[in-house]
């Protein structure tokens, strides 16, 4: 879903820079935001204002610890340190809870288990990739409101134990939790979510397909070359994106045993 025809070019070219030069990226896309507006919030005619409201809720949740006091604070650096296991894999799926339609708001209990369940739900993800199609390398849950840290820790452990197949086993305790005392306006408690999941490759694959379809025919290319760009830059950006998809797939398939065998071999080699 885009209002720009050359979006695949712009996305792949900018992504090429983000892989090399940024520390962490929170991914959001219009398609997933529209889905949330239609299916979860039951809006019949969502506007850009509604989409922006969702984005601001998620991103202010991610940065709330920079602005408010809390029992367990967490700044952007701490998120990056806990969420980025390998330098190139720093693209996070973003989510927010609670998301409920106006009509059913009064019937939903706001509790830590309820927020946790909603936060990991694929319908709450703000980028069009299904986390059930991949595995979480790491995740961060940034809670807001008055709550017990013991309950938060128990819920995080509970999620990992019940859904262990969706988390890589070679990073134990891979959910980072933080608790900020001040909830968002109009809510008793809320949670923002950032997940480093291998499922994000779905989104990259989709953009790469659109890019390849246009680039193969050299459609719209003259606008870019006319501004001094080179075709080689496009080819490089495309191969960088394909490389990243392969890297995510490699870590999705990796097991703890494989890594162990590799270490043993390395040890023998060193001797």
mmCIF file of C-alpha atoms in Angstrom:
data_model
loop_
_atom_site.group_PDB
_atom_site.id
_atom_site.type_symbol
_atom_site.label_atom_id
_atom_site.label_comp_id
_atom_site.label_asym_id
_atom_site.label_seq_id
_atom_site.Cartn_x
_atom_site.Cartn_y
_atom_site.Cartn_z
ATOM 1 C CA UNK A 1 0.000 0.000 0.000
ATOM 2 C CA UNK A 2 1.733 3.152 -1.165
ATOM 3 C CA UNK A 3 0.921 6.505 -2.699
ATOM 4 C CA UNK A 4 4.201 6.555 -4.659
ATOM 5 C CA UNK A 5 4.885 4.508 -7.790
ATOM 6 C CA UNK A 6 8.666 4.476 -7.317
ATOM 7 C CA UNK A 7 8.405 3.387 -3.667
ATOM 8 C CA UNK A 8 10.246 0.038 -4.251
ATOM 9 C CA UNK A 9 13.264 1.957 -5.609
ATOM 10 C CA UNK A 10 13.239 4.444 -2.734
ATOM 11 C CA UNK A 11 12.779 1.712 -0.124
ATOM 12 C CA UNK A 12 15.614 -0.506 -1.385
ATOM 13 C CA UNK A 13 18.026 2.409 -1.913
ATOM 14 C CA UNK A 14 17.424 3.871 1.547
ATOM 15 C CA UNK A 15 17.485 0.424 3.121
ATOM 16 C CA UNK A 16 20.952 -0.100 1.605
ATOM 17 C CA UNK A 17 22.146 2.864 3.714
ATOM 18 C CA UNK A 18 20.224 1.816 6.840
ATOM 19 C CA UNK A 19 21.896 -1.609 6.937
ATOM 20 C CA UNK A 20 25.359 -0.076 6.957
ATOM 21 C CA UNK A 21 24.895 3.195 8.840
ATOM 22 C CA UNK A 22 22.147 2.888 11.458
ATOM 23 C CA UNK A 23 22.170 1.162 14.856
ATOM 24 C CA UNK A 24 18.488 0.223 15.078
ATOM 25 C CA UNK A 25 15.397 0.609 12.891
ATOM 26 C CA UNK A 26 11.767 0.334 13.967
ATOM 27 C CA UNK A 27 9.752 -0.798 10.959
ATOM 28 C CA UNK A 28 6.201 0.393 10.344
ATOM 29 C CA UNK A 29 4.204 0.130 7.151
ATOM 30 C CA UNK A 30 0.905 1.489 5.911
ATOM 31 C CA UNK A 31 -0.494 -1.915 4.944
ATOM 32 C CA UNK A 32 -0.266 -3.261 8.507
ATOM 33 C CA UNK A 33 -1.524 0.032 9.976
ATOM 34 C CA UNK A 34 -4.599 -0.030 7.708
ATOM 35 C CA UNK A 35 -5.195 -3.653 8.743
ATOM 36 C CA UNK A 36 -5.152 -2.665 12.421
ATOM 37 C CA UNK A 37 -7.579 0.210 11.725
ATOM 38 C CA UNK A 38 -10.024 -2.036 9.836
ATOM 39 C CA UNK A 39 -9.824 -5.310 11.769
ATOM 40 C CA UNK A 40 -8.938 -4.345 15.327
ATOM 41 C CA UNK A 41 -10.156 -0.774 15.759
ATOM 42 C CA UNK A 42 -13.158 -1.416 13.431
ATOM 43 C CA UNK A 43 -12.775 1.942 11.646
ATOM 44 C CA UNK A 44 -14.669 2.054 8.340
ATOM 45 C CA UNK A 45 -12.741 4.936 6.747
ATOM 46 C CA UNK A 46 -9.288 5.252 8.353
ATOM 47 C CA UNK A 47 -7.376 8.431 7.520
ATOM 48 C CA UNK A 48 -3.668 9.264 7.682
ATOM 49 C CA UNK A 49 -4.496 10.866 11.031
ATOM 50 C CA UNK A 50 -5.556 7.447 12.365
ATOM 51 C CA UNK A 51 -2.373 5.833 11.045
ATOM 52 C CA UNK A 52 -0.252 8.581 12.608
ATOM 53 C CA UNK A 53 -2.054 8.066 15.915
ATOM 54 C CA UNK A 54 -1.019 4.383 15.914
ATOM 55 C CA UNK A 55 2.573 5.247 14.997
ATOM 56 C CA UNK A 56 2.785 7.896 17.723
ATOM 57 C CA UNK A 57 1.380 5.470 20.335
ATOM 58 C CA UNK A 58 3.993 2.841 19.482
ATOM 59 C CA UNK A 59 6.966 5.175 19.181
ATOM 60 C CA UNK A 60 6.146 7.223 22.281
ATOM 61 C CA UNK A 61 5.955 3.874 24.106
ATOM 62 C CA UNK A 62 9.431 2.981 22.862
ATOM 63 C CA UNK A 63 10.866 6.314 24.035
ATOM 64 C CA UNK A 64 8.771 6.821 27.208
ATOM 65 C CA UNK A 65 11.626 5.878 29.551
ATOM 66 C CA UNK A 66 13.659 8.801 28.215
ATOM 67 C CA UNK A 67 10.916 11.165 29.369
ATOM 68 C CA UNK A 68 9.354 9.678 32.504
ATOM 69 C CA UNK A 69 10.563 7.990 35.694
ATOM 70 C CA UNK A 70 10.112 4.251 36.111
ATOM 71 C CA UNK A 71 10.995 1.188 38.188
ATOM 72 C CA UNK A 72 13.090 -0.284 35.400
ATOM 73 C CA UNK A 73 14.149 2.232 32.782
ATOM 74 C CA UNK A 74 15.358 1.491 29.283
ATOM 75 C CA UNK A 75 16.805 3.972 26.775
ATOM 76 C CA UNK A 76 17.431 3.490 23.056
ATOM 77 C CA UNK A 77 20.996 2.337 23.654
ATOM 78 C CA UNK A 78 19.817 -0.356 26.076
ATOM 79 C CA UNK A 79 17.216 -1.506 23.533
ATOM 80 C CA UNK A 80 19.909 -1.760 20.849
ATOM 81 C CA UNK A 81 22.353 -3.616 23.115
ATOM 82 C CA UNK A 82 19.703 -6.188 24.066
ATOM 83 C CA UNK A 83 18.024 -6.545 20.676
ATOM 84 C CA UNK A 84 20.859 -6.612 18.130
ATOM 85 C CA UNK A 85 22.734 -9.953 18.250
ATOM 86 C CA UNK A 86 24.557 -9.299 14.936
ATOM 87 C CA UNK A 87 25.310 -5.798 13.586
ATOM 88 C CA UNK A 88 23.365 -6.107 10.315
ATOM 89 C CA UNK A 89 20.241 -7.591 11.911
ATOM 90 C CA UNK A 90 18.883 -4.438 13.522
ATOM 91 C CA UNK A 91 15.384 -4.195 12.006
ATOM 92 C CA UNK A 92 12.589 -4.477 14.567
ATOM 93 C CA UNK A 93 8.907 -5.253 14.220
ATOM 94 C CA UNK A 94 6.933 -2.737 16.237
ATOM 95 C CA UNK A 95 3.709 -3.313 18.140
ATOM 96 C CA UNK A 96 1.479 -1.722 20.770
ATOM 97 C CA UNK A 97 -1.214 -2.868 23.209
ATOM 98 C CA UNK A 98 -3.981 -2.369 24.152
ATOM 99 C CA UNK A 99 -5.620 -1.889 20.757
ATOM 100 C CA UNK A 100 -9.394 -2.219 21.011
ATOM 101 C CA UNK A 101 -12.354 -0.852 19.136
ATOM 102 C CA UNK A 102 -14.242 1.931 20.948
ATOM 103 C CA UNK A 103 -17.307 -0.301 21.416
ATOM 104 C CA UNK A 104 -15.524 -3.127 23.217
ATOM 105 C CA UNK A 105 -13.111 -1.001 25.256
ATOM 106 C CA UNK A 106 -15.169 -1.143 28.456
ATOM 107 C CA UNK A 107 -15.323 -4.959 28.403
ATOM 108 C CA UNK A 108 -11.569 -5.570 28.241
ATOM 109 C CA UNK A 109 -9.575 -5.930 31.415
ATOM 110 C CA UNK A 110 -6.219 -4.189 31.365
ATOM 111 C CA UNK A 111 -3.877 -6.627 33.076
ATOM 112 C CA UNK A 112 -0.256 -7.609 32.467
ATOM 113 C CA UNK A 113 -1.230 -11.089 31.092
ATOM 114 C CA UNK A 114 -3.817 -9.503 28.767
ATOM 115 C CA UNK A 115 -1.318 -6.920 27.490
ATOM 116 C CA UNK A 116 1.345 -9.599 26.998
ATOM 117 C CA UNK A 117 -1.028 -11.818 25.036
ATOM 118 C CA UNK A 118 -2.102 -8.902 22.820
ATOM 119 C CA UNK A 119 1.441 -7.621 22.365
ATOM 120 C CA UNK A 120 2.654 -10.896 20.804
ATOM 121 C CA UNK A 121 -0.461 -11.242 18.633
ATOM 122 C CA UNK A 122 0.334 -11.035 14.903
ATOM 123 C CA UNK A 123 -2.684 -8.697 14.447
ATOM 124 C CA UNK A 124 -0.961 -6.069 16.606
ATOM 125 C CA UNK A 125 2.228 -5.876 14.537
ATOM 126 C CA UNK A 126 2.675 -2.576 12.717
ATOM 127 C CA UNK A 127 4.640 -4.019 9.825
ATOM 128 C CA UNK A 128 3.225 -6.475 7.305
ATOM 129 C CA UNK A 129 5.119 -9.604 8.343
ATOM 130 C CA UNK A 130 3.717 -12.479 10.405
ATOM 131 C CA UNK A 131 5.971 -13.336 13.377
ATOM 132 C CA UNK A 132 4.582 -16.909 13.321
ATOM 133 C CA UNK A 133 6.442 -17.452 10.036
ATOM 134 C CA UNK A 134 9.818 -16.892 11.696
ATOM 135 C CA UNK A 135 11.530 -17.016 15.073
ATOM 136 C CA UNK A 136 12.357 -14.242 17.530
ATOM 137 C CA UNK A 137 16.070 -13.665 17.985
ATOM 138 C CA UNK A 138 15.272 -11.102 20.690
ATOM 139 C CA UNK A 139 12.351 -8.912 21.798
ATOM 140 C CA UNK A 140 11.700 -5.927 24.070
ATOM 141 C CA UNK A 141 8.519 -5.229 26.032
ATOM 142 C CA UNK A 142 8.244 -1.661 27.306
ATOM 143 C CA UNK A 143 5.414 -1.546 29.855
ATOM 144 C CA UNK A 144 3.809 1.670 31.125
ATOM 145 C CA UNK A 145 1.659 2.151 34.221
ATOM 146 C CA UNK A 146 1.552 0.952 37.832
ATOM 147 C CA UNK A 147 2.318 -2.765 37.903
ATOM 148 C CA UNK A 148 4.437 -5.340 39.649
ATOM 149 C CA UNK A 149 7.796 -6.091 38.039
ATOM 150 C CA UNK A 150 7.470 -9.644 39.383
ATOM 151 C CA UNK A 151 4.300 -10.099 37.319
ATOM 152 C CA UNK A 152 6.018 -8.697 34.226
ATOM 153 C CA UNK A 153 8.971 -11.082 34.637
ATOM 154 C CA UNK A 154 6.636 -14.050 35.179
ATOM 155 C CA UNK A 155 4.645 -13.228 32.049
ATOM 156 C CA UNK A 156 7.788 -12.890 29.921
ATOM 157 C CA UNK A 157 9.013 -16.281 31.159
ATOM 158 C CA UNK A 158 5.575 -17.766 30.578
ATOM 159 C CA UNK A 159 5.488 -16.562 26.951
ATOM 160 C CA UNK A 160 8.916 -18.055 26.255
ATOM 161 C CA UNK A 161 8.077 -21.406 27.855
ATOM 162 C CA UNK A 162 4.725 -21.798 26.107
ATOM 163 C CA UNK A 163 5.947 -20.644 22.685
ATOM 164 C CA UNK A 164 9.526 -21.896 22.764
ATOM 165 C CA UNK A 165 9.399 -22.927 19.081
ATOM 166 C CA UNK A 166 9.002 -19.229 18.137
ATOM 167 C CA UNK A 167 12.193 -18.192 19.967
ATOM 168 C CA UNK A 168 15.708 -19.252 18.961
ATOM 169 C CA UNK A 169 17.084 -21.603 21.613
ATOM 170 C CA UNK A 170 20.668 -20.368 21.322
ATOM 171 C CA UNK A 171 19.834 -17.022 23.000
ATOM 172 C CA UNK A 172 18.288 -17.888 26.407
ATOM 173 C CA UNK A 173 16.099 -15.275 28.174
ATOM 174 C CA UNK A 174 15.810 -13.238 25.009
ATOM 175 C CA UNK A 175 12.991 -10.879 26.076
ATOM 176 C CA UNK A 176 14.045 -7.546 27.584
ATOM 177 C CA UNK A 177 11.373 -5.942 29.766
ATOM 178 C CA UNK A 178 11.163 -2.431 31.175
ATOM 179 C CA UNK A 179 8.560 -0.672 33.315
ATOM 180 C CA UNK A 180 7.807 3.055 33.170
ATOM 181 C CA UNK A 181 5.501 4.424 35.902
ATOM 182 C CA UNK A 182 3.548 6.918 33.779
ATOM 183 C CA UNK A 183 0.872 5.401 31.490
ATOM 184 C CA UNK A 184 -0.262 7.050 28.221
ATOM 185 C CA UNK A 185 -3.102 9.572 28.453
ATOM 186 C CA UNK A 186 -6.466 7.863 28.904
ATOM 187 C CA UNK A 187 -5.098 4.399 29.792
ATOM 188 C CA UNK A 188 -4.238 2.702 33.095
ATOM 189 C CA UNK A 189 -1.466 0.648 31.532
ATOM 190 C CA UNK A 190 -0.023 -0.066 28.097
ATOM 191 C CA UNK A 191 2.921 -1.771 26.448
ATOM 192 C CA UNK A 192 5.068 -1.033 23.404
ATOM 193 C CA UNK A 193 6.804 -3.916 21.689
ATOM 194 C CA UNK A 194 9.926 -4.225 19.548
ATOM 195 C CA UNK A 195 10.819 -7.651 18.200
ATOM 196 C CA UNK A 196 13.880 -8.738 16.246
ATOM 197 C CA UNK A 197 12.233 -11.579 14.319
ATOM 198 C CA UNK A 198 13.519 -13.506 11.305
ATOM 199 C CA UNK A 199 9.978 -13.156 9.867
ATOM 200 C CA UNK A 200 10.857 -9.573 8.884
ATOM 201 C CA UNK A 201 12.453 -11.094 5.788
ATOM 202 C CA UNK A 202 8.893 -11.469 4.368
ATOM 203 C CA UNK A 203 8.674 -7.708 4.134
ATOM 204 C CA UNK A 204 12.116 -7.370 2.535
ATOM 205 C CA UNK A 205 11.326 -10.138 0.026
ATOM 206 C CA UNK A 206 8.121 -8.399 -1.017
ATOM 207 C CA UNK A 207 9.821 -5.034 -1.581
ATOM 208 C CA UNK A 208 12.716 -6.748 -3.415
ATOM 209 C CA UNK A 209 10.235 -8.476 -5.775
ATOM 210 C CA UNK A 210 8.604 -5.160 -6.719
ATOM 211 C CA UNK A 211 12.051 -3.596 -7.114
ATOM 212 C CA UNK A 212 13.274 -6.389 -9.412
ATOM 213 C CA UNK A 213 10.126 -6.257 -11.554
ATOM 214 C CA UNK A 214 10.675 -2.538 -12.256
ATOM 215 C CA UNK A 215 14.472 -2.593 -12.426
ATOM 216 C CA UNK A 216 14.509 -5.447 -14.944
ATOM 217 C CA UNK A 217 12.662 -3.182 -17.381
ATOM 218 C CA UNK A 218 14.647 -0.113 -16.243
ATOM 219 C CA UNK A 219 11.331 1.656 -15.580
ATOM 220 C CA UNK A 220 11.618 5.192 -14.120
ATOM 221 C CA UNK A 221 15.393 4.780 -13.976
ATOM 222 C CA UNK A 222 16.088 7.917 -16.011
ATOM 223 C CA UNK A 223 14.838 10.114 -13.135
ATOM 224 C CA UNK A 224 17.561 8.713 -10.896
ATOM 225 C CA UNK A 225 20.406 8.544 -13.426
ATOM 226 C CA UNK A 226 19.534 12.102 -14.497
ATOM 227 C CA UNK A 227 20.301 13.238 -10.930
ATOM 228 C CA UNK A 228 23.759 11.672 -11.084
ATOM 229 C CA UNK A 229 23.057 8.153 -9.813
ATOM 230 C CA UNK A 230 24.580 5.070 -11.360
ATOM 231 C CA UNK A 231 22.822 1.809 -12.281
ATOM 232 C CA UNK A 232 25.454 0.013 -10.238
ATOM 233 C CA UNK A 233 24.069 1.621 -7.060
ATOM 234 C CA UNK A 234 20.716 -0.045 -7.730
ATOM 235 C CA UNK A 235 22.332 -3.447 -8.301
ATOM 236 C CA UNK A 236 24.379 -3.121 -5.099
ATOM 237 C CA UNK A 237 21.343 -2.113 -3.038
ATOM 238 C CA UNK A 238 19.339 -5.046 -4.421
ATOM 239 C CA UNK A 239 22.055 -7.599 -3.650
ATOM 240 C CA UNK A 240 22.513 -6.135 -0.147
ATOM 241 C CA UNK A 241 18.818 -6.679 0.561
ATOM 242 C CA UNK A 242 18.947 -10.241 -0.801
ATOM 243 C CA UNK A 243 22.017 -10.939 1.354
ATOM 244 C CA UNK A 244 20.183 -9.756 4.451
ATOM 245 C CA UNK A 245 17.202 -12.018 3.674
ATOM 246 C CA UNK A 246 19.639 -14.968 3.453
ATOM 247 C CA UNK A 247 21.225 -13.973 6.778
ATOM 248 C CA UNK A 248 17.845 -13.916 8.522
ATOM 249 C CA UNK A 249 17.007 -17.326 7.034
ATOM 250 C CA UNK A 250 20.352 -18.736 8.179
ATOM 251 C CA UNK A 251 19.722 -17.686 11.801
ATOM 252 C CA UNK A 252 16.116 -18.902 11.642
ATOM 253 C CA UNK A 253 17.364 -22.400 10.741
ATOM 254 C CA UNK A 254 20.333 -22.399 13.164
ATOM 255 C CA UNK A 255 20.181 -24.626 16.251
ATOM 256 C CA UNK A 256 22.179 -24.593 19.481
ATOM 257 C CA UNK A 257 23.750 -27.986 18.616
ATOM 258 C CA UNK A 258 25.087 -26.738 15.270
ATOM 259 C CA UNK A 259 26.802 -23.819 16.950
ATOM 260 C CA UNK A 260 28.346 -26.189 19.515
ATOM 261 C CA UNK A 261 29.764 -28.453 16.809
ATOM 262 C CA UNK A 262 31.191 -25.414 15.051
ATOM 263 C CA UNK A 263 32.917 -24.273 18.258
ATOM 264 C CA UNK A 264 34.443 -27.731 18.807
ATOM 265 C CA UNK A 265 35.823 -27.773 15.272
ATOM 266 C CA UNK A 266 37.217 -24.278 15.789
ATOM 267 C CA UNK A 267 38.880 -25.395 19.027
ATOM 268 C CA UNK A 268 40.568 -28.337 17.313
ATOM 269 C CA UNK A 269 41.763 -26.032 14.555
ATOM 270 C CA UNK A 270 43.256 -23.562 17.051
ATOM 271 C CA UNK A 271 45.323 -26.255 18.764
#
